[in-house]
Every structure is written in structure tokens, then in C-alpha cells.
Coordinates of C-alpha atoms in Angstrom, one line a residue:
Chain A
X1 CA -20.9 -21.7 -35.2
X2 CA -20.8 -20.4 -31.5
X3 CA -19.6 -17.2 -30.6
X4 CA -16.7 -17.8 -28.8
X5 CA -16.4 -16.2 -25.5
X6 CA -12.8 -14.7 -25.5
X7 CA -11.1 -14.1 -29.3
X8 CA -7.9 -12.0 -30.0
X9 CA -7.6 -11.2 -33.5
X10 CA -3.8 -10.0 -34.4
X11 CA -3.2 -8.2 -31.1
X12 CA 0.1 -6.7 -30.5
X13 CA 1.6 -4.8 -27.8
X14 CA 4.6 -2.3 -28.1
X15 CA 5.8 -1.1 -25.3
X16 CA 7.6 2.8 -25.6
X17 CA 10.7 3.4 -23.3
X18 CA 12.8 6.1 -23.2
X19 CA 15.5 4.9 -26.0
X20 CA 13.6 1.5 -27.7
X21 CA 10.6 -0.1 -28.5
X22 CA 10.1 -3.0 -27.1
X23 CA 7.5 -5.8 -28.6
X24 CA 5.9 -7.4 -25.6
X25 CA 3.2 -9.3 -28.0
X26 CA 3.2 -9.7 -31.1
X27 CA 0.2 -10.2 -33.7
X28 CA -1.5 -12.8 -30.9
X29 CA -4.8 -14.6 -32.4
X30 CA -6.8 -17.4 -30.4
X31 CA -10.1 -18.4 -29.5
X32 CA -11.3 -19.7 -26.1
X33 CA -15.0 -20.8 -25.9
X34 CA -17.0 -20.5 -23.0
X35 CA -16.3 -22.9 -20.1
X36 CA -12.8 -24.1 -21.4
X37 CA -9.6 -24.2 -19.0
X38 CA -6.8 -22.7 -21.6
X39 CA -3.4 -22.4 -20.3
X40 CA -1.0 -20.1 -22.0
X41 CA 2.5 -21.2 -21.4
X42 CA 5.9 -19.5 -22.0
X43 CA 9.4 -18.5 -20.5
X44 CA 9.3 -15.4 -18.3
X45 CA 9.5 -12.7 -20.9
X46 CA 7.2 -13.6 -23.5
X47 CA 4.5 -11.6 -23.0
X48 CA 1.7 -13.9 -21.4
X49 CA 1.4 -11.8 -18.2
X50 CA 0.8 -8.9 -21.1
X51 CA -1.5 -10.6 -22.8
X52 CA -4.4 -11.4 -20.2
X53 CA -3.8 -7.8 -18.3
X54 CA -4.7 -6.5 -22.0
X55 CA -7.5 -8.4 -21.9
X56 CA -8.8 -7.5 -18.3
X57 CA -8.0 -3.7 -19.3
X58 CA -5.2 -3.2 -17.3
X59 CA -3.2 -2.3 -20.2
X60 CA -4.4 -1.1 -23.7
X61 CA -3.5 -2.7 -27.0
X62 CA -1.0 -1.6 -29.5
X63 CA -3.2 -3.3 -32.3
X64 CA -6.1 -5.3 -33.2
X65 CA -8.8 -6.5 -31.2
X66 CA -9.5 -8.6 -28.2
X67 CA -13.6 -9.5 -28.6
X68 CA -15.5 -11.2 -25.4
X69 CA -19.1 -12.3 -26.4
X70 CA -18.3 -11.2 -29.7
X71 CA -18.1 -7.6 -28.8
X72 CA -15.1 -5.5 -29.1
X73 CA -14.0 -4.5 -25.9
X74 CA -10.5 -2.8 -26.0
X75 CA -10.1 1.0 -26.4
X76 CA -6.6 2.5 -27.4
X77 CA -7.0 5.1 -24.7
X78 CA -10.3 4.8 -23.0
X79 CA -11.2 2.8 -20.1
X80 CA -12.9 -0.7 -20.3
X81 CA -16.6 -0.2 -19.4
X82 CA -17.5 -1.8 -16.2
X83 CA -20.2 -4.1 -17.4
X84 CA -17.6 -6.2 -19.5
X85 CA -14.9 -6.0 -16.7
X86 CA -18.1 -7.3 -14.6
X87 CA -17.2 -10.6 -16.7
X88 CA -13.9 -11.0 -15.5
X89 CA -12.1 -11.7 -12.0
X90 CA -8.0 -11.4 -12.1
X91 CA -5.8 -13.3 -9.9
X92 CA -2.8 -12.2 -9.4
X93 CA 0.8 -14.0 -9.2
X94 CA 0.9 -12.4 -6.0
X95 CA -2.1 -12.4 -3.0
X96 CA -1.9 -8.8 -3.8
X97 CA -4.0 -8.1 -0.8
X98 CA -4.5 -4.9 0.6
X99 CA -2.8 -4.6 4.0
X100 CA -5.3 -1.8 5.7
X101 CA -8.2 -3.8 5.0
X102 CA -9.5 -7.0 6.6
X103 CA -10.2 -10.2 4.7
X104 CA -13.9 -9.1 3.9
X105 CA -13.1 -5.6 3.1
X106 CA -10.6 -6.7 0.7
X107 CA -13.1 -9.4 -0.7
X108 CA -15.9 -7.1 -0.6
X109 CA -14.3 -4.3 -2.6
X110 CA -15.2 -5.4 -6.3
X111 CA -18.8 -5.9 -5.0
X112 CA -18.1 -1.9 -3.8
X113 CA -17.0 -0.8 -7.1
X114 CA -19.5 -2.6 -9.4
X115 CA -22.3 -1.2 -7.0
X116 CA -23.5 -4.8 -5.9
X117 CA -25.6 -4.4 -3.1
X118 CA -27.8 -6.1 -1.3
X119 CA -28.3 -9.7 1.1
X120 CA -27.5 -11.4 -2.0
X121 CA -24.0 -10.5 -2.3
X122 CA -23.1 -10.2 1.3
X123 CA -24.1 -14.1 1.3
X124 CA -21.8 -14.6 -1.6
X125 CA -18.8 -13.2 0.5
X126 CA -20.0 -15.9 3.3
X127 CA -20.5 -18.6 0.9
X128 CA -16.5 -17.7 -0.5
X129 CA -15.1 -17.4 2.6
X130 CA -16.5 -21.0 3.8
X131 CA -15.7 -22.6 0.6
X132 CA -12.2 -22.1 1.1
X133 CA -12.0 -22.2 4.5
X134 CA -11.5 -18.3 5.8
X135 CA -14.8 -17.9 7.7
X136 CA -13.3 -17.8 11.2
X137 CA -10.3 -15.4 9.4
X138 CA -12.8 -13.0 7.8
X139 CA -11.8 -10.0 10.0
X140 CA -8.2 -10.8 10.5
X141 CA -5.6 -8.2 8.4
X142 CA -3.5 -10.0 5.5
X143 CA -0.5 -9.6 7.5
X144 CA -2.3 -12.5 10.3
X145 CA -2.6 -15.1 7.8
X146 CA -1.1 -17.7 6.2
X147 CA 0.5 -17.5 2.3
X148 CA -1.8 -20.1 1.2
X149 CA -4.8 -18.2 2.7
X150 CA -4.0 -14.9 1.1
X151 CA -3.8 -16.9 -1.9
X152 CA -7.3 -18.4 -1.4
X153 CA -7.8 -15.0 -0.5
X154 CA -7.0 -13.5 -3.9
X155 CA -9.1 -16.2 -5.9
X156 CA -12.1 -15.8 -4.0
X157 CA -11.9 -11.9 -4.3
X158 CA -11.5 -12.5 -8.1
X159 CA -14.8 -14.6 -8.3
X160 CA -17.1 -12.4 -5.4
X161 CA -18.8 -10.3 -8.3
X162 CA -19.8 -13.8 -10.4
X163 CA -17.7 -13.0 -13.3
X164 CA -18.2 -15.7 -16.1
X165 CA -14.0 -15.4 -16.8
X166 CA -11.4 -16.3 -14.7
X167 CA -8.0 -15.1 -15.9
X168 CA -5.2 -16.2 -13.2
X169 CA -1.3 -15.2 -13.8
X170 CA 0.9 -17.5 -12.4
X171 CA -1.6 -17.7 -9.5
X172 CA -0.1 -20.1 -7.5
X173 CA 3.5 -19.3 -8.3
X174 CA 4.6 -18.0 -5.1
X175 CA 3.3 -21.2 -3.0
X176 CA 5.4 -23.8 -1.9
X177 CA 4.8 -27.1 -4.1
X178 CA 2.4 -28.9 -2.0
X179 CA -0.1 -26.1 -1.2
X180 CA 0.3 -25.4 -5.0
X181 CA -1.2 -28.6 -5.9
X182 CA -3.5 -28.8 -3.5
X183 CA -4.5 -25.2 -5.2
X184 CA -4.7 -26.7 -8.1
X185 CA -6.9 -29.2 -7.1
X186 CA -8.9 -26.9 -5.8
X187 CA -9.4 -24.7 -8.4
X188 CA -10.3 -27.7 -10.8
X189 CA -12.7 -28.5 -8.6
X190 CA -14.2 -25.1 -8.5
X191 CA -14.1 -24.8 -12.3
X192 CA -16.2 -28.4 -12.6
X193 CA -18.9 -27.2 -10.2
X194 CA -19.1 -23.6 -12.0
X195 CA -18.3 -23.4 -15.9
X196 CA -16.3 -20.7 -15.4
X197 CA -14.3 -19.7 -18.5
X198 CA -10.7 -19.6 -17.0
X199 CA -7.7 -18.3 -19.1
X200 CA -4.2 -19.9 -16.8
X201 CA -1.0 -18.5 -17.5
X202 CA 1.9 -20.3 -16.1
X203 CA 5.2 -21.0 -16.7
X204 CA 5.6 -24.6 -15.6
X205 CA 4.5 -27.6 -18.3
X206 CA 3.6 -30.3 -15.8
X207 CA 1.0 -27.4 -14.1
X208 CA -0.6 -26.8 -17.7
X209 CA -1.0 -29.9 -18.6
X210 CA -2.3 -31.4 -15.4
X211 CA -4.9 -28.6 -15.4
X212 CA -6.2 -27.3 -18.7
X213 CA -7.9 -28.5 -22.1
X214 CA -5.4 -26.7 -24.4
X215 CA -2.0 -25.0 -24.2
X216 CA -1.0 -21.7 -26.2
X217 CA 2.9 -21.7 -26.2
X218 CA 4.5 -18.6 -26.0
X219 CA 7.7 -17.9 -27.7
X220 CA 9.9 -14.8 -26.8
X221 CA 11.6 -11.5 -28.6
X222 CA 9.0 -10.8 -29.6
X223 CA 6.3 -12.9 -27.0
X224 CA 4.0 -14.6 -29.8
X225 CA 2.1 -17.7 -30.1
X226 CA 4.5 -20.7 -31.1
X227 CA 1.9 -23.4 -31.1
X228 CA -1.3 -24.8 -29.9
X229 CA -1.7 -27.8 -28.6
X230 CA -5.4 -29.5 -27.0
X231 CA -4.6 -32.2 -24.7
X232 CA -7.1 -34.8 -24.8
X233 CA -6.9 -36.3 -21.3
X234 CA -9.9 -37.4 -19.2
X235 CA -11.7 -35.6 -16.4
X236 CA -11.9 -35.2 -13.8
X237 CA -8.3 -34.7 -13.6
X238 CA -6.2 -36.2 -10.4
X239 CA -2.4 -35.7 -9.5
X240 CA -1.7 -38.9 -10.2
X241 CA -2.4 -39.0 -13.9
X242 CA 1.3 -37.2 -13.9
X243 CA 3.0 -41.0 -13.7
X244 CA 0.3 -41.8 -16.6
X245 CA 2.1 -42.3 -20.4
X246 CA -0.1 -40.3 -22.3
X247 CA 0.5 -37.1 -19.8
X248 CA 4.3 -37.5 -20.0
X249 CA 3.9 -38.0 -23.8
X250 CA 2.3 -34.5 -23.6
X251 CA 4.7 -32.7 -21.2
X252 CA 7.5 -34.2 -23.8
X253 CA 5.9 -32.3 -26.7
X254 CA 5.3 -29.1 -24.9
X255 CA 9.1 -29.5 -23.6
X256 CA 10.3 -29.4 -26.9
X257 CA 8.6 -26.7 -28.1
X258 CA 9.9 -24.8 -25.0
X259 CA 13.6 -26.3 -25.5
X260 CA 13.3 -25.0 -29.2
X261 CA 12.2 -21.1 -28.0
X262 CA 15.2 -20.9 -25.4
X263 CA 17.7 -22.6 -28.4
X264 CA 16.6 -19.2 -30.6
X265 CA 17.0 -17.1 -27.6
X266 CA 20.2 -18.0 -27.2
X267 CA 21.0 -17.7 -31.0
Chain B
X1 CA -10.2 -19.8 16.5
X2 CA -6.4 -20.1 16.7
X3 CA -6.3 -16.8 15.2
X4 CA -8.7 -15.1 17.6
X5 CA -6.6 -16.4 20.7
X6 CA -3.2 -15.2 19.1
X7 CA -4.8 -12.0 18.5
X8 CA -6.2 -10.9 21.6
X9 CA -3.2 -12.2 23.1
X10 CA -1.1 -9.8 21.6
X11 CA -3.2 -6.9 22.1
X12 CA -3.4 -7.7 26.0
X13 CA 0.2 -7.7 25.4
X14 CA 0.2 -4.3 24.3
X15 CA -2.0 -3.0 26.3
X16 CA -0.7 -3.9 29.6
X17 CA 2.5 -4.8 29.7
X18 CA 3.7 -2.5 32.5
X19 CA 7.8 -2.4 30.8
X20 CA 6.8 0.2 28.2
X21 CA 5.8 2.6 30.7
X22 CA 7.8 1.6 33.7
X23 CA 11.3 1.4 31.6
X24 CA 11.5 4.8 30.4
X25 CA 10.2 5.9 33.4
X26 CA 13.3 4.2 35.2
X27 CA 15.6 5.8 32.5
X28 CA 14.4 9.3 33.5
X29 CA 15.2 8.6 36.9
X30 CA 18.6 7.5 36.5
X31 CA 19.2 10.5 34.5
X32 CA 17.6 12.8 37.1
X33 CA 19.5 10.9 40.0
X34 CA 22.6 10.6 38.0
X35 CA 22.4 15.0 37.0
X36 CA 22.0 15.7 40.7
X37 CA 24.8 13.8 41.6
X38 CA 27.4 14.9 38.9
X39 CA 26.8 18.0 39.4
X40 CA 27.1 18.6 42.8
X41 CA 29.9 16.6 43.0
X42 CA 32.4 18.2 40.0
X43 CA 30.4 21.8 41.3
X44 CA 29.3 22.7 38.1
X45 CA 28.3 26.1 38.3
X46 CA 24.4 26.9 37.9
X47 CA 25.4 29.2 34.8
X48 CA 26.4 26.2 33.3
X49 CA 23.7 24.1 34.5
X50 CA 21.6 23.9 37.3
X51 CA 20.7 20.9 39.5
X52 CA 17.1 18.9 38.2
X53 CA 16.6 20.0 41.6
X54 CA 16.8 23.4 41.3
X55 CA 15.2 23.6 38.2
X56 CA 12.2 22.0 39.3
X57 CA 12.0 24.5 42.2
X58 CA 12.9 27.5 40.6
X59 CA 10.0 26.6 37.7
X60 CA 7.6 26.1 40.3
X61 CA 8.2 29.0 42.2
X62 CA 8.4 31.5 38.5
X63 CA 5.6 29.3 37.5
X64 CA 3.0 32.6 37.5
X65 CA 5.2 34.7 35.4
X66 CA 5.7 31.0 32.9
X67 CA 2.3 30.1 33.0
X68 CA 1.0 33.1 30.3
X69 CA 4.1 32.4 27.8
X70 CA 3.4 28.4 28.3
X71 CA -0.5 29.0 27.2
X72 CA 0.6 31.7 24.5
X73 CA 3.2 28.6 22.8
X74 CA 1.0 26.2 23.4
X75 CA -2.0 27.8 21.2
X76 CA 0.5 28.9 18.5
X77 CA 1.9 25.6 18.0
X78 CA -1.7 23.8 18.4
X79 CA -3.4 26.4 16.0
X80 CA -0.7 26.1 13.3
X81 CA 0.1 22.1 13.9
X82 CA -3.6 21.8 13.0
X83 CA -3.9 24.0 10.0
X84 CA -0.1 22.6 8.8
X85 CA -1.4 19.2 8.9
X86 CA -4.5 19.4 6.7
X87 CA -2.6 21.9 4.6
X88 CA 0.5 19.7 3.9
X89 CA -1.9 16.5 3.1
X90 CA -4.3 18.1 0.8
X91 CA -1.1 19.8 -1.1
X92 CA 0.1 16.2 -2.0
X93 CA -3.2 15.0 -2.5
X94 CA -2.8 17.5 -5.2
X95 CA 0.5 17.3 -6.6
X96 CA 0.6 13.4 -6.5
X97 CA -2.2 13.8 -9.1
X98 CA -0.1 14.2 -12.2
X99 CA 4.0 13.4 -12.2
X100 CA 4.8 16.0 -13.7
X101 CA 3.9 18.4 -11.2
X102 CA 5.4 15.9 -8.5
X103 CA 8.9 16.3 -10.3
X104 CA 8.4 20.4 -10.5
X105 CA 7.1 20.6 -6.3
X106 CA 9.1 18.1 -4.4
X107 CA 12.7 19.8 -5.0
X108 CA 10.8 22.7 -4.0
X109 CA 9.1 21.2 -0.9
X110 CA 12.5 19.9 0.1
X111 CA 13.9 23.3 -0.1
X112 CA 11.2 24.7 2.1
X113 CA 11.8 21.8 4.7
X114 CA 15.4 22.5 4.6
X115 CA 15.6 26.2 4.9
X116 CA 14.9 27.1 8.6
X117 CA 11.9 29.6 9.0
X118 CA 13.9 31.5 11.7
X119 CA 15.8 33.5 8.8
X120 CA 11.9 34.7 7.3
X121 CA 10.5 35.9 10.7
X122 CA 12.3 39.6 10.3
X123 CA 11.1 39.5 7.2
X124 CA 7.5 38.8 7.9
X125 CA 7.6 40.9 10.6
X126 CA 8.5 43.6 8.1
X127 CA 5.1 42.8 5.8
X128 CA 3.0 41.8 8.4
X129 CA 3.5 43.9 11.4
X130 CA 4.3 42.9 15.1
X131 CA 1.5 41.0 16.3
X132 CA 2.6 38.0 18.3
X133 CA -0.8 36.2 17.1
X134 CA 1.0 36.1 13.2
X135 CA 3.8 33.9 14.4
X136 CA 1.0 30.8 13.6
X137 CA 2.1 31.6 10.3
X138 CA 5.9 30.8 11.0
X139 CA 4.6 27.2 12.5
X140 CA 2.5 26.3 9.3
X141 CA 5.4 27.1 6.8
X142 CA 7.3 25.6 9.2
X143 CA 5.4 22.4 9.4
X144 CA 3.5 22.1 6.1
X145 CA 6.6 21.4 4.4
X146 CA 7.6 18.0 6.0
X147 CA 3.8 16.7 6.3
X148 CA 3.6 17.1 2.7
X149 CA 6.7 15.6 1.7
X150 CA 5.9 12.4 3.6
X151 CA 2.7 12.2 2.3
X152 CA 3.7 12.7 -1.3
X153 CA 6.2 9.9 -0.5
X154 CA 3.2 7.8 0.3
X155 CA 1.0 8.8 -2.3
X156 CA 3.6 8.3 -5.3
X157 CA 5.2 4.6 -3.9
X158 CA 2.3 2.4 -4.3
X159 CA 2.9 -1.0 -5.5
X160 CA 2.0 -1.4 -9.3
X161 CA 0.1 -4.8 -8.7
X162 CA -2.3 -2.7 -6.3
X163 CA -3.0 -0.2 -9.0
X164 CA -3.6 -2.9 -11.5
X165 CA -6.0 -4.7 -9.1
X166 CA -7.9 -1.3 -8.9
X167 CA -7.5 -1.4 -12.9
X168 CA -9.1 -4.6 -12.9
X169 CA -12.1 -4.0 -11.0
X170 CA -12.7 -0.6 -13.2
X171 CA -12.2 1.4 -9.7
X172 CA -12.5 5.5 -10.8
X173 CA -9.8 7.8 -10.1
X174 CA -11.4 8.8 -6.7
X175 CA -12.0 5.7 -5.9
X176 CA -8.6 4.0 -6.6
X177 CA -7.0 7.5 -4.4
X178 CA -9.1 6.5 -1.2
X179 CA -9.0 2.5 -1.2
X180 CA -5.7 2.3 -2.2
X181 CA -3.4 5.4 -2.7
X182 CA -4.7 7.2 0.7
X183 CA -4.5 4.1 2.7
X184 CA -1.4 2.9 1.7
X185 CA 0.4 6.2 2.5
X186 CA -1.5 6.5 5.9
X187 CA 1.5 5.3 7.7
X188 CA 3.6 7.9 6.2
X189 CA 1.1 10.6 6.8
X190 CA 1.1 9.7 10.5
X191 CA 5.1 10.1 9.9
X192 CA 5.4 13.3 8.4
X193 CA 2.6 14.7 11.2
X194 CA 4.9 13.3 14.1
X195 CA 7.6 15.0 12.5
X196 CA 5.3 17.8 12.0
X197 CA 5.0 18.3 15.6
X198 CA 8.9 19.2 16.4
X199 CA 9.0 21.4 13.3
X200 CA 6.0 23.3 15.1
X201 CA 7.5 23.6 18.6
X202 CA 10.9 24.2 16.6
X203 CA 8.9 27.4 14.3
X204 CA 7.4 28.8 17.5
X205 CA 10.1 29.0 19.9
X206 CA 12.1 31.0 17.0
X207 CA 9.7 32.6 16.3
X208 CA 10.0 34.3 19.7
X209 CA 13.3 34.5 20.0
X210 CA 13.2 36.9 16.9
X211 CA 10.1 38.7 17.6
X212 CA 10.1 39.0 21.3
X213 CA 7.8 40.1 23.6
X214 CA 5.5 36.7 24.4
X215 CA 5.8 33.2 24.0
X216 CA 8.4 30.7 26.3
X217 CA 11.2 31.7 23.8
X218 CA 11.0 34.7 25.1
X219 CA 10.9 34.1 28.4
X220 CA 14.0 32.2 28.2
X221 CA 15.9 35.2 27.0
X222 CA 14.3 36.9 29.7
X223 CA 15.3 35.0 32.5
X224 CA 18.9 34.6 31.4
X225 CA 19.3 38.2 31.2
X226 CA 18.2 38.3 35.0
X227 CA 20.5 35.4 36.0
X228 CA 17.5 33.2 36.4
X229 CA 19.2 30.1 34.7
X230 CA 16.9 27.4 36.7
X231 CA 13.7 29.2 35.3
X232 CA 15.0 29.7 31.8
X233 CA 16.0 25.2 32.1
X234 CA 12.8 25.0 33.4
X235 CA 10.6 26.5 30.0
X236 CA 12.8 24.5 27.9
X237 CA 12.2 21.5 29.8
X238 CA 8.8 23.1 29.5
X239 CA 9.1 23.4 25.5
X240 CA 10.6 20.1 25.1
X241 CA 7.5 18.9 27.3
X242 CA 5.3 20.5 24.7
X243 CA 6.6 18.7 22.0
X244 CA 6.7 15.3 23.7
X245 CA 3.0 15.5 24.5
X246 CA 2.1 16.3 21.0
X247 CA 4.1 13.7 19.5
X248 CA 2.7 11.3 22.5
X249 CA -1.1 12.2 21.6
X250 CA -0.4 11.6 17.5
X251 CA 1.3 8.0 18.0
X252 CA -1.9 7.4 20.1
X253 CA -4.4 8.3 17.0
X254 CA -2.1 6.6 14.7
X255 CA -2.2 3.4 16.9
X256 CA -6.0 3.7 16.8
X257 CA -6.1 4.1 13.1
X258 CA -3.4 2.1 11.3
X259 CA -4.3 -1.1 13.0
X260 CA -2.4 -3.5 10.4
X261 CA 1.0 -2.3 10.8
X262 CA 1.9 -4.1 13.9

């Protein structure tokens, strides 16, 4: 069988405060193989924003092991080495752009730290910034553009060192409806021309559905994997597929397994 | 393109418009006009204070006895300004390295901002002798202080999401301080070193009004004793003028360096 490209075996999170413990994630396992859109979807508070920033290195693990490729890549204390954070570009739910620097600066910084040099990458930055429309913005400061271009912004900056994973937390989440779904659109359309691997957390059921191949639904106290469920819906996918029975027969299901995690929360 | 024409517009707007220089310049007549006239008309005595008129005169006519106290403040406030200023960043460059040393220095920062420098100077003079050169030193312990507390505030306030991006990317330590940390206190810096310039100008005047003998401080004491109260208005006008122009010259820099904050 293939290798697949992302796998968490048992990985759980405790997080020490001053007077408790706190589970964040607990015992995780999954599998995503290369070139599959997964969405991980759960309440605020389960964990899933802990999950992926364990798995880009942000923050270590607790326990067990998060494998890309097949090889083990998280460290209780060290650093993640830069050749498998290469592989992986993080969005965040915010722009999270940095104010002193211009639009390219900001873009061009990962290709800085990895030590890309060179006409190849610099056309890469030109190539991003066309694709989603920032050419004529590239040496304006964050603070001169639009939400929806910082947000373009902060994908583009995720995917300037061509990593082969995407993992995107509540990317969109900040945009106003309609330029979120034309993100979305977007995005899919970027995914079908590249075979990136992309890992989507959000916390809205219609957005997962519409967008990935399978859901992981997060329960919370403690944040753990409720169920799995692969949606077999065509591609490519289109906004109006939302009116179609077999999508609202899946946003039903995933409803319910949300309705029953907020029924044990409150219990 | 939109973008270009809404930028340049604004920084022609800057630039020119005439109101920021014309309005305060308008204010400081009115004050000027207004002084003369009060106090010629309620007769206030020139003990008390002396017409602008009179002041400017007087200066102008003591200006060869000012002019070696002006140069003598002038290089003790530009000489300890400029070591106070690397001094007070590189300290919190330090300290902001690990938290616990941030916890143990800033109470003790803050105490050294807060206690004024004029109640060391007979004390230094005690250990380091009467040279007028040494009251640099009351300027940079002065002025360090508040540049590094600034700073610190800069360097420990950085938004978490900024540190994880730097995370993400597998940015070192040094790396992550100068793309991020540094930059995002800038503005703060620039703060603490405007601030820095009255504590200077505050540290050397005291300075010579403890130690004496050089310096306008000094020669404010000196005039008063002689009844000269137009000259001794005139050096603090002249001292407040020192200040001004620092602060003036840093908010230029600044303006030329932190060109997102608009």
C-alpha cells in the first residue's frame, strides 16, 4: 500500500497552565494521502487549530507521532528541520501579514528563510502575485489593501516555497460571505491545477462539504476525532451543488454529529 | 493603478500641505502678540516676566557670553542622546531574550526612569571629580532608562500569530528578532528615543544647576543673580529650543523609516 503523505498515530496534546491540565487533543489518528482535500471540522474549542500547528511545528506533541512521507517528523523539544517544514505552507485564520513589509517582502520571506535564491523563485513570486491578482499591489504595505487581498496575500505566501502541503485554519473565516466563496472557489481551483495535499480546518459544515473529499469531526473536552466521513460528490465542485440532495443529505449527517458533541457539552 | 494614484496623492498631501507648518506658526504668533500685550498692559514686572520683546533683545545682545554655555549643552546632550540611545536598545534587545530576566529588569528600569538623576549628580561628583565633560554621564542614565523601557515594550508585545508564522517557516532565533520582533517594536523605539530627547535636555540642564560652572543651566543662575531676567528667559527659551530641534530631527528619521504607520 502507498505511503500516505500525512499520518498521526495516537497524538495527544496536554497543555500545562498554572493550576490544570488541559487536554487540547486527545489520542488523534488519521491518514491523508497525497493530493486529498481533508477538512477537519469541529466547534471552536476542540483542538483542530492544535492539531495542524502540531503538525506544521508550531507546537510540539504531548504523545505519539505525526509521520509525513512516512518519516517521523515531530520532536518533543527540538525544532522541525527545515527540509520537512519545506513541505508545508500555513495559512492562517487571519492575513497575519507583516505591517513593515510590502506585499513582496512579506511573500518573499519564506523563500528568505529556506535560502531559495535565484530567477526561479523571484518568477514564482510574479507568477503568485498575477494569479491572484496583486501584481499592480506588490509594493503597497498591508495596511493599503483590501481584506480579501491580504487574504490572497496570506495563501500565496503559504505556497511561494512550492510546498507539496497546504494546511489552512479557518482561512477564510474573517471574510465577508461572498469573497469567502469566491475564495473557496478559488482555492479549489488552485488545488485541481496543482495536487497539492491540503489539510482545511473550519468550523462551518456547508464550507467542508462544498470543498473537501472527507471530513474528520472533532468532538470537544477533550478535542478528539468523533467520526470520519468521505463524501463522494463529483468534481469539479460548483456553489451550486449546495441546493443538490445528495450535498444536503451530507451536511444533515455532519449536523448531527455536530448537534450530538454540543448535547454532551452541555451535559 | 487605483492604488498608485491614492498613494502618491497622499504623500503630496503630506508633503506640501502648507497648514502643518503655517498653523503652529500662527499659534506662536498669537502667543508672542498676545504676551506682549498682557504684559504691558496689567505691568507685570520684568522679575516676574519679561516682555517676548525684551527677551529677544536682551538674548541677542548677551548672545557672546550665551553662545559658549549653548555649544557646551548642546554637545553634552548630543554626545549622551547618542550613546543613551544605542545603549537603551541593545539593553532590551538583551533582556527581551528570556522572560525571566524581563520580569527581574523592567521594575528596575522603571525605577531608574522614575527616580530623577538630579539627586545622583553630588554624588557622582563626589566619585568622579568636577569635570564638566562627566555630566554626559548624567544624560545617558538619564535617557537610557526610558529608551529601553519602550523598546522592551516593543520587543515583548508581538502578536502570537506573527511568531507562529516565523515558527512555520522554521525562521532561527536571529532571524525571527530582526523580521519580526525588531520591526514590530520599531515604532516604539522611535517613541522611547523622542522621549529620550527631553530626558537628555532635562539630565543636562540639572546637571548644571548642581555642578555649576558651564553649561546654560548655569548661565541661568547666573544671570538671575545679576538681575538679568530677559537673558536668563532667553537660555531657557534657548534650552527648550534644544529640545524641540532634537525631537523635530528624530520624528523626521522616524517618518523616513517606519513608512507603514500612516
Amino acid at each position: 500500500m502507498k505511503e500516505p503523505k500525512i499520518k498521526f498515530d495516537h497524538v495527544t496534546k496536554i497543555f500545562e497552565t498554572r493550576n490544570q491540565s488541559i487536554t487540547a487533543v486527545k489520542d488523534y489518528s488519521m491518514e491523508i494521502q497525497e493530493g486529498e482535500f481533508v477538512a477537519i471540522l469541529g466547534p471552536s474549542g476542540c483542538g483542530k487549530s492544535t492539531l495542524i500547528r502540531m503538525l506544521d511545528g508550531i507546537i510540539p506533541t504531548t504523545s505519539g507521532d505525526i509521520y509525513i512521507d512516512g518519516q517521523k517528523v515531530n520532536h518533543e523539544k527540538k525544532k522541525m528541520p527545515q527540509e520537512v517544514l519545506r513541505k508545508m505552507g500555513f495559512i492562517f485564520q487571519q492575513p497575519n501579514m507583516l505591517p513593515w513589509f510590502t506585499v513582496r517582502q512579506n511573500i518573499s520571506l519564506p523563500l528568505q528563510v529556506f535560502a531559495l535564491k535565484g530567477a526561479k523563485w523571484e518568477k514564482q513570486v510574479d507568477e503568485l502575485l498575477e494569479m491572484v491578482g496583486l501584481k499592480e499591489y506588490a509594493n503597497a504595505y498591508p495596511s493599503e489593501i483590501s481584506g480579501g487581498m491580504l487574504q490572497r496575500a496570506g495563501v500565496i505566501r503559504a505556497m511561494v516555497h512550492d510546498p507539496e502541503i497546504l494546511l489552512m485554519d479557518e482561512p477564510f473565516g474573517a471574510l465577508d460571505e461572498l469573497t469567502r466563496e469566491q475564495m473557496n472557489m478559488e482555492l479549489l481551483d488552485i488545488w485541481s491545477k496543482t495536487g497539492k495535499t491540503i489539510v482545511f480546518i473550519t468550523h462551518n459544515i456547508e464550507e467542508a462539504v462544498l470543498l473537501s473529499s472527507r471530513v474528520y469531526v472533532m468532538g470537544t473536552q477533550p478535542g478528539r476525532l468523533v467520526e470520519t466521513v468521505d463524501l463522494n460528490l463529483p468534481r469539479p465542485r460548483q456553489l451550486s451543488m449546495i441546493t443538490q440532495p445528495e450535498f444536503i443529505e451530507y451536511r444533515q449527517k455532519l449536523e448531527r454529529f455536530i448537534g450530538k458533541i454540543d448535547l454532551s457539552k452541555i451535559k | 493603478m487605483a492604488k498608485n494614484e491614492a498613494i502618491t496623492q497622499r504623500k503630496k498631501k503630506e508633503k506640501k500641505d502648507p497648514v502643518n507648518i503655517i498653523a503652529p506658526l500662527v499659534v506662536l504668533a498669537i502667543i508672542y502678540v498676545g504676551l506682549e500685550i498682557g504684559l504691558r498692559v496689567f505691568d507685570v514686572p520684568a522679575y516676574v516676566m519679561p516682555t517676548p520683546t525684551n527677551i529677544l533683545i536682551g538674548t541677542i545682545k548677551s548672545f557672546d557670553i550665551i553662545l559658549p554655555d549653548l555649544l557646551f549643552t548642546i554637545k553634552i546632550i548630543c554626545i549622551g542622546f547618542c550613546i543613551a540611545i544605542p545603549a537603551g536598545i541593545v539593553l532590551a534587545a538583551l533582556f527581551s531574550q528570556f522572560d525571566i530576566i524581563v520580569k527581574a529588569m523592567q521594575p528596575v528600569v522603571i525605577w531608574l526612569v522614575i527616580t530623577p538623576m538630579i539627586t545622583l549628580i553630588p554624588l557622582m561628583t563626589l566619585w568622579l571629580g568636577t569635570d564638566p565633560n562627566l555630566r554626559v554621564i548624567v544624560v545617558i542614565i538619564q535617557a537610557t532608562p526610558i529608551i529601553c523601557l519602550n523598546t522592551l515594550n516593543g520587543f515583548i508585545h508581538v502578536e502570537q500569530e506573527k511568531l507562529e508564522f516565523a515558527k512555520s517557516i522554521g525562521a532561527s532565533k536571529f532571524e525571527t528578532f530582526i523580521h519580526i520582533t525588531f520591526m514590530n517594536a520599531l515604532p516604539q523605539v522611535f517613541t522611547g528615543i523622542k522621549l529620550g530627547c527631553i530626558f537628555s535636555t532635562i539630565g543636562a540642564v540639572s546637571a548644571d544647576f548642581v555642578s555649576r560652572g558651564m553649561g546654560l543651566g548655569d548661565r541661568i543662575i547666573k544671570f538671575l543673580k545679576y538681575s538679568n531676567f530677559e537673558q536668563s528667559y532667553g537660555c531657557i527659551v534657548l534650552i527648550a529650543l534644544i529640545g524641540i530641534s532634537l525631537y523635530t530631527i528624530v520624528s523626521a528619521i522616524e517618518k523616513r523609516i517606519v513608512l507603514w504607520k500612516k
